[in-house]
Amino acid sequence: MAKRIFQRPKYLKDAVFHYCPGCGHSIIHRLVAEVIEELGIGEKTIGVPPAGCAVLAYDYFDIDMAEAAHGRGAAVATGIKRVLPDRIVFTYQGDGDIAAIGTAETIHAANRGEKITVIFVNNGVYGMTGGQMAPTTILGQNSTTTPGGRDMNRDGAPLNLSEMLGIVNGSAYIERTAVNSYKNIRRTKKAIKKAFETQMAGLGFSMVEILSPCPTNWKKSPVDACKWIDEVATSVFPLKVIRDKTGKK
Ligand SMILES: Cc1ncc(C[n+]2csc(CCOP(=O)(O)OP(=O)(O)O)c2C)c(N)n1
Ligand code: SF4
């Protein structure tokens, strides 16, 4: 009899994603669901979805979810984790969500060492609202609010949130990965697992920043969007472990 070697993860509902073809959110949802299943924590995990293209994540994950207003993920997750410390709590946030409107609560949650996990999806633009400049838009990158490219003098430099959070006291594990190739997808899954394990060990704040293609707003084919991550985005946002107090490989 044929052996089944690939199937829908247990904690993803049998629903069709609304994401555009080539969007990284679909891959990242799958990786998070696989990790939850492999760690055996589906019955005690609570996810906090964002405002942004992933606003309907609660329609896809078959776990408890509590929606946060734009940027408020770290604050909502902090409240849930403090009331229910035995649960595994994660936020799922875009770069506009976490690095613009949610900067303050994110920095303070990290600094306090809140035992939450942040899945930070960096696609370099405000995807859902039509591709405006985000804090993570790189210099020269076109967006609907920076036609002709982001300009240092006018718009400032891109914000490296992970490096910022890497120096605050309560951060236990922060890594930047990408989902533009098979190899990077494998690394991203490993990082997501380590971030959840960091929380389970009670070590403090954990976050994985994931460079993720948005072919629609970048006006590129899915293949070219993946290439652009390797050729351009990683020169500003290098893939690396930024903080690791776990003592584990
Ligand atoms: C308080 C508040 N301000 C603004 C908005 C409008 N808004 C909804 S989604 C979004 C941008 C989302 O971009 P990002 O967080 O990068 O996620 P993406 O859609 O790219 O995944 C904005 C500005 C809102 N919903 N609430
Ligand atoms: S607009 Fe971009 S981030 Fe949003 S679903 Fe489409 S490809 Fe994904």
Tab-separated table of C-alpha atoms and ligand atoms in Angstrom:
chain	number	residue	atom	x	y	z
A	1	MET	CA	0.000	0.000	0.000
A	2	ALA	CA	1.260	3.490	-0.822
A	3	LYS	CA	2.598	5.410	2.158
A	4	ARG	CA	1.410	8.999	2.563
A	5	ILE	CA	4.435	11.273	3.021
A	6	PHE	CA	2.917	14.760	2.588
A	7	GLN	CA	-0.363	16.190	3.782
A	8	ARG	CA	-2.085	19.256	5.196
A	9	PRO	CA	-0.752	19.996	8.699
A	10	LYS	CA	-3.185	19.089	11.482
A	11	TYR	CA	-3.551	22.694	12.651
A	12	LEU	CA	-4.393	24.232	9.268
A	13	LYS	CA	-8.099	24.177	8.437
A	14	ASP	CA	-9.259	22.724	5.134
A	15	ALA	CA	-9.673	26.230	3.681
A	16	VAL	CA	-8.334	27.910	0.543
A	17	PHE	CA	-5.906	30.767	1.282
A	18	HIS	CA	-6.906	34.165	-0.115
A	19	TYR	CA	-3.241	35.162	-0.587
A	20	CYS	CA	-1.895	36.160	-4.014
A	21	PRO	CA	0.075	33.574	-6.029
A	22	GLY	CA	3.693	33.563	-4.835
A	23	CYS	CA	2.914	35.282	-1.518
A	24	GLY	CA	5.092	34.251	1.418
A	25	HIS	CA	2.230	34.307	3.943
A	26	SER	CA	0.924	30.941	2.657
A	27	ILE	CA	4.299	29.239	3.187
A	28	ILE	CA	4.776	30.804	6.612
A	29	HIS	CA	1.302	29.719	7.751
A	30	ARG	CA	2.169	26.168	6.804
A	31	LEU	CA	5.518	26.270	8.629
A	32	VAL	CA	3.939	27.624	11.822
A	33	ALA	CA	1.228	24.918	11.689
A	34	GLU	CA	3.828	22.182	11.125
A	35	VAL	CA	5.907	23.367	14.080
A	36	ILE	CA	2.861	23.504	16.375
A	37	GLU	CA	2.014	19.948	15.383
A	38	GLU	CA	5.576	18.661	15.783
A	39	LEU	CA	5.891	20.234	19.234
A	40	GLY	CA	2.522	18.776	20.268
A	41	ILE	CA	1.256	22.138	21.519
A	42	GLY	CA	-1.850	22.642	19.355
A	43	GLU	CA	-4.285	22.409	22.260
A	44	LYS	CA	-2.490	25.064	24.312
A	45	THR	CA	-1.314	27.530	21.656
A	46	ILE	CA	-2.992	30.904	21.150
A	47	GLY	CA	-2.195	32.950	18.039
A	48	VAL	CA	-2.609	36.710	17.678
A	49	PRO	CA	-3.195	37.693	14.027
A	50	PRO	CA	-2.635	41.251	12.747
A	51	ALA	CA	-4.254	43.902	10.617
A	52	GLY	CA	-2.703	43.367	7.198
A	53	CYS	CA	-2.924	40.704	4.525
A	54	ALA	CA	-2.863	38.032	7.258
A	55	VAL	CA	-5.892	39.529	9.004
A	56	LEU	CA	-7.903	36.376	8.295
A	57	ALA	CA	-5.283	33.988	9.712
A	58	TYR	CA	-7.921	32.795	12.186
A	59	ASP	CA	-9.801	31.341	9.204
A	60	TYR	CA	-6.793	29.168	8.408
A	61	PHE	CA	-5.244	28.053	11.713
A	62	ASP	CA	-7.196	25.449	13.626
A	63	ILE	CA	-6.074	26.737	17.036
A	64	ASP	CA	-7.335	29.438	19.409
A	65	MET	CA	-6.784	32.921	17.961
A	66	ALA	CA	-7.408	36.424	19.346
A	67	GLU	CA	-7.223	39.237	16.782
A	68	ALA	CA	-5.205	42.363	17.655
A	69	ALA	CA	-5.731	45.846	16.283
A	70	HIS	CA	-2.998	47.129	13.955
A	71	GLY	CA	0.359	47.067	15.762
A	72	ARG	CA	-0.987	45.896	19.098
A	73	GLY	CA	0.113	42.257	18.796
A	74	ALA	CA	2.813	42.321	21.474
A	75	ALA	CA	0.495	44.050	23.955
A	76	VAL	CA	-2.378	41.610	23.343
A	77	ALA	CA	-0.026	38.622	23.519
A	78	THR	CA	1.488	39.950	26.744
A	79	GLY	CA	-1.955	40.151	28.345
A	80	ILE	CA	-2.923	36.645	27.240
A	81	LYS	CA	0.376	35.113	28.366
A	82	ARG	CA	0.243	36.768	31.768
A	83	VAL	CA	-3.314	35.594	32.408
A	84	LEU	CA	-2.659	32.125	30.976
A	85	PRO	CA	1.074	31.483	31.576
A	86	ASP	CA	0.800	27.788	30.685
A	87	ARG	CA	-0.229	28.624	27.089
A	88	ILE	CA	2.104	29.151	24.148
A	89	VAL	CA	1.328	32.578	22.716
A	90	PHE	CA	2.526	33.926	19.388
A	91	THR	CA	1.820	37.003	17.312
A	92	TYR	CA	1.843	37.029	13.530
A	93	GLN	CA	2.650	40.515	12.208
A	94	GLY	CA	3.623	42.295	9.004
A	95	ASP	CA	6.399	44.886	8.844
A	96	GLY	CA	3.971	47.815	8.725
A	97	ASP	CA	2.175	46.380	11.719
A	98	ILE	CA	5.205	45.675	13.896
A	99	ALA	CA	7.832	48.188	12.723
A	100	ALA	CA	5.627	51.283	12.345
A	101	ILE	CA	2.457	51.514	14.406
A	102	GLY	CA	3.507	48.739	16.806
A	103	THR	CA	7.120	49.753	17.432
A	104	ALA	CA	6.604	50.953	20.995
A	105	GLU	CA	4.787	47.948	22.421
A	106	THR	CA	7.113	45.554	20.618
A	107	ILE	CA	10.295	47.120	22.022
A	108	HIS	CA	8.914	47.209	25.550
A	109	ALA	CA	7.586	43.641	25.382
A	110	ALA	CA	11.053	42.487	24.269
A	111	ASN	CA	12.767	44.573	26.920
A	112	ARG	CA	10.528	43.142	29.647
A	113	GLY	CA	11.397	39.680	28.395
A	114	GLU	CA	7.762	38.738	27.803
A	115	LYS	CA	7.610	35.001	27.164
A	116	ILE	CA	5.901	35.355	23.800
A	117	THR	CA	6.953	34.510	20.243
A	118	VAL	CA	6.685	36.959	17.357
A	119	ILE	CA	6.450	35.858	13.730
A	120	PHE	CA	7.466	39.030	11.880
A	121	VAL	CA	6.733	38.864	8.147
A	122	ASN	CA	8.903	41.441	6.369
A	123	ASN	CA	7.719	42.028	2.798
A	124	GLY	CA	9.011	45.605	2.687
A	125	VAL	CA	5.640	47.291	2.079
A	126	TYR	CA	2.165	47.804	3.485
A	127	GLY	CA	0.751	44.920	1.454
A	128	MET	CA	-2.940	44.938	2.286
A	129	THR	CA	-3.495	48.638	1.730
A	130	GLY	CA	-1.851	48.715	-1.693
A	131	GLY	CA	1.917	48.808	-1.347
A	132	GLN	CA	2.772	52.019	0.487
A	133	MET	CA	6.276	52.566	1.935
A	134	ALA	CA	6.876	50.716	5.205
A	135	PRO	CA	9.752	51.345	7.643
A	136	THR	CA	11.414	48.332	5.997
A	137	THR	CA	11.209	49.581	2.401
A	138	ILE	CA	14.789	49.702	1.190
A	139	LEU	CA	16.498	52.721	-0.363
A	140	GLY	CA	15.619	53.063	-4.042
A	141	GLN	CA	12.657	50.676	-3.753
A	142	ASN	CA	9.499	51.824	-5.497
A	143	SER	CA	6.275	51.910	-3.524
A	144	THR	CA	3.016	53.760	-4.107
A	145	THR	CA	4.169	56.523	-1.737
A	146	THR	CA	7.771	56.540	-2.988
A	147	PRO	CA	7.434	56.571	-6.775
A	148	GLY	CA	10.986	56.785	-8.093
A	149	GLY	CA	12.280	54.962	-5.017
A	150	ARG	CA	12.744	55.520	-1.291
A	151	ASP	CA	15.059	58.438	-0.732
A	152	MET	CA	17.346	58.698	2.303
A	153	ASN	CA	17.001	62.475	2.700
A	154	ARG	CA	13.239	62.525	2.315
A	155	ASP	CA	12.193	59.189	3.831
A	156	GLY	CA	15.021	58.106	6.123
A	157	ALA	CA	16.800	54.774	6.097
A	158	PRO	CA	15.124	51.366	6.436
A	159	LEU	CA	14.606	50.274	10.019
A	160	ASN	CA	16.396	47.101	11.144
A	161	LEU	CA	13.949	46.197	13.890
A	162	SER	CA	15.497	42.815	14.652
A	163	GLU	CA	18.928	44.349	15.298
A	164	MET	CA	17.254	46.966	17.527
A	165	LEU	CA	15.440	44.295	19.520
A	166	GLY	CA	18.626	42.241	19.635
A	167	ILE	CA	20.222	44.667	22.072
A	168	VAL	CA	17.399	44.951	24.596
A	169	ASN	CA	17.708	43.015	27.798
A	170	GLY	CA	14.779	40.605	27.624
A	171	SER	CA	15.326	39.289	24.092
A	172	ALA	CA	16.281	35.608	24.259
A	173	TYR	CA	16.256	34.559	20.616
A	174	ILE	CA	15.983	36.584	17.406
A	175	GLU	CA	16.793	35.296	13.925
A	176	ARG	CA	16.190	36.647	10.410
A	177	THR	CA	15.359	34.126	7.693
A	178	ALA	CA	13.554	34.094	4.329
A	179	VAL	CA	11.061	31.941	2.429
A	180	ASN	CA	12.364	32.528	-1.109
A	181	SER	CA	14.028	29.149	-1.641
A	182	TYR	CA	13.736	25.566	-0.451
A	183	LYS	CA	16.883	25.937	1.642
A	184	ASN	CA	15.654	29.136	3.283
A	185	ILE	CA	12.206	27.642	3.937
A	186	ARG	CA	13.869	24.759	5.831
A	187	ARG	CA	15.924	27.251	7.845
A	188	THR	CA	12.819	29.299	8.589
A	189	LYS	CA	11.002	26.273	9.958
A	190	LYS	CA	13.962	25.471	12.194
A	191	ALA	CA	14.007	29.058	13.467
A	192	ILE	CA	10.247	29.078	14.154
A	193	LYS	CA	10.625	25.850	16.116
A	194	LYS	CA	13.508	27.266	18.120
A	195	ALA	CA	11.519	30.417	18.870
A	196	PHE	CA	8.603	28.380	20.251
A	197	GLU	CA	11.030	26.215	22.240
A	198	THR	CA	12.586	29.376	23.683
A	199	GLN	CA	9.164	30.390	24.983
A	200	MET	CA	8.436	26.867	26.279
A	201	ALA	CA	11.717	26.958	28.223
A	202	GLY	CA	10.656	30.288	29.781
A	203	LEU	CA	13.763	32.091	28.532
A	204	GLY	CA	12.164	35.363	27.391
A	205	PHE	CA	11.132	37.147	24.216
A	206	SER	CA	11.627	35.331	20.901
A	207	MET	CA	11.145	36.515	17.335
A	208	VAL	CA	11.738	35.279	13.793
A	209	GLU	CA	11.847	37.952	11.097
A	210	ILE	CA	11.047	36.346	7.756
A	211	LEU	CA	11.828	38.048	4.426
A	212	SER	CA	8.749	37.249	2.400
A	213	PRO	CA	7.827	37.939	-1.244
A	214	CYS	CA	4.924	40.249	-2.130
A	215	PRO	CA	4.911	39.835	-5.941
A	216	THR	CA	1.713	41.873	-6.312
A	217	ASN	CA	2.982	45.106	-4.784
A	218	TRP	CA	6.572	44.632	-5.916
A	219	LYS	CA	5.155	44.248	-9.434
A	220	LYS	CA	7.351	41.213	-10.065
A	221	SER	CA	6.654	37.625	-11.042
A	222	PRO	CA	6.815	35.198	-8.091
A	223	VAL	CA	10.158	33.888	-9.401
A	224	ASP	CA	11.655	37.383	-9.803
A	225	ALA	CA	10.357	38.345	-6.333
A	226	CYS	CA	12.277	35.404	-4.828
A	227	LYS	CA	15.414	36.392	-6.763
A	228	TRP	CA	15.086	39.998	-5.566
A	229	ILE	CA	15.183	38.824	-1.951
A	230	ASP	CA	18.519	37.082	-2.580
A	231	GLU	CA	20.029	39.793	-4.772
A	232	VAL	CA	18.818	42.974	-3.051
A	233	ALA	CA	16.805	42.611	0.176
A	234	THR	CA	19.350	40.418	1.996
A	235	SER	CA	22.054	43.055	1.514
A	236	VAL	CA	20.023	45.357	3.796
A	237	PHE	CA	18.463	42.616	5.933
A	238	PRO	CA	21.122	39.867	6.193
A	239	LEU	CA	19.923	36.388	7.099
A	240	LYS	CA	21.460	35.550	10.465
A	241	VAL	CA	20.976	34.794	14.127
A	242	ILE	CA	20.829	38.196	15.805
A	243	ARG	CA	20.456	37.181	19.444
A	244	ASP	CA	20.635	33.764	21.035
A	245	LYS	CA	20.657	33.294	24.781
A	246	THR	CA	19.279	29.752	24.542
A	247	GLY	CA	22.645	27.994	24.500
A	248	LYS	CA	21.211	25.589	21.922
A	249	LYS	CA	22.256	25.025	18.285
B	1	LIG	C1	-5.038	51.590	13.603
B	1	LIG	C2	-5.017	51.263	12.144
B	1	LIG	N1	-4.308	52.021	11.296
B	1	LIG	C3	-4.266	51.719	9.975
B	1	LIG	C4	-4.960	50.635	9.498
B	1	LIG	C5	-4.933	50.340	8.029
B	1	LIG	N2	-4.117	49.208	7.684
B	1	LIG	C6	-4.633	47.972	7.588
B	1	LIG	S1	-3.510	46.839	7.072
B	1	LIG	C7	-2.319	48.025	6.956
B	1	LIG	C8	-0.929	47.711	6.468
B	1	LIG	C9	-0.496	46.328	6.679
B	1	LIG	O1	0.817	46.173	6.237
B	1	LIG	P1	1.788	45.136	6.919
B	1	LIG	O2	1.650	45.177	8.380
B	1	LIG	O3	3.149	45.345	6.378
B	1	LIG	O4	1.218	43.716	6.479
B	1	LIG	P2	1.037	43.059	5.017
B	1	LIG	O5	-0.329	43.457	4.568
B	1	LIG	O6	2.134	43.580	4.143
B	1	LIG	O7	1.153	41.603	5.289
B	1	LIG	C10	-2.800	49.283	7.337
B	1	LIG	C11	-2.016	50.525	7.340
B	1	LIG	C12	-5.694	49.858	10.412
B	1	LIG	N3	-6.356	48.766	10.041
B	1	LIG	N4	-5.717	50.193	11.738
B	2	SF4	S1	-0.627	41.874	-1.476
B	2	SF4	FE1	1.409	40.969	-1.114
B	2	SF4	S2	1.435	40.345	1.064
B	2	SF4	FE2	-0.710	40.686	0.442
B	2	SF4	S3	-1.486	38.655	-0.169
B	2	SF4	FE3	-0.758	39.696	-2.035
B	2	SF4	S4	1.397	39.049	-2.289
B	2	SF4	FE4	0.768	38.573	-0.159
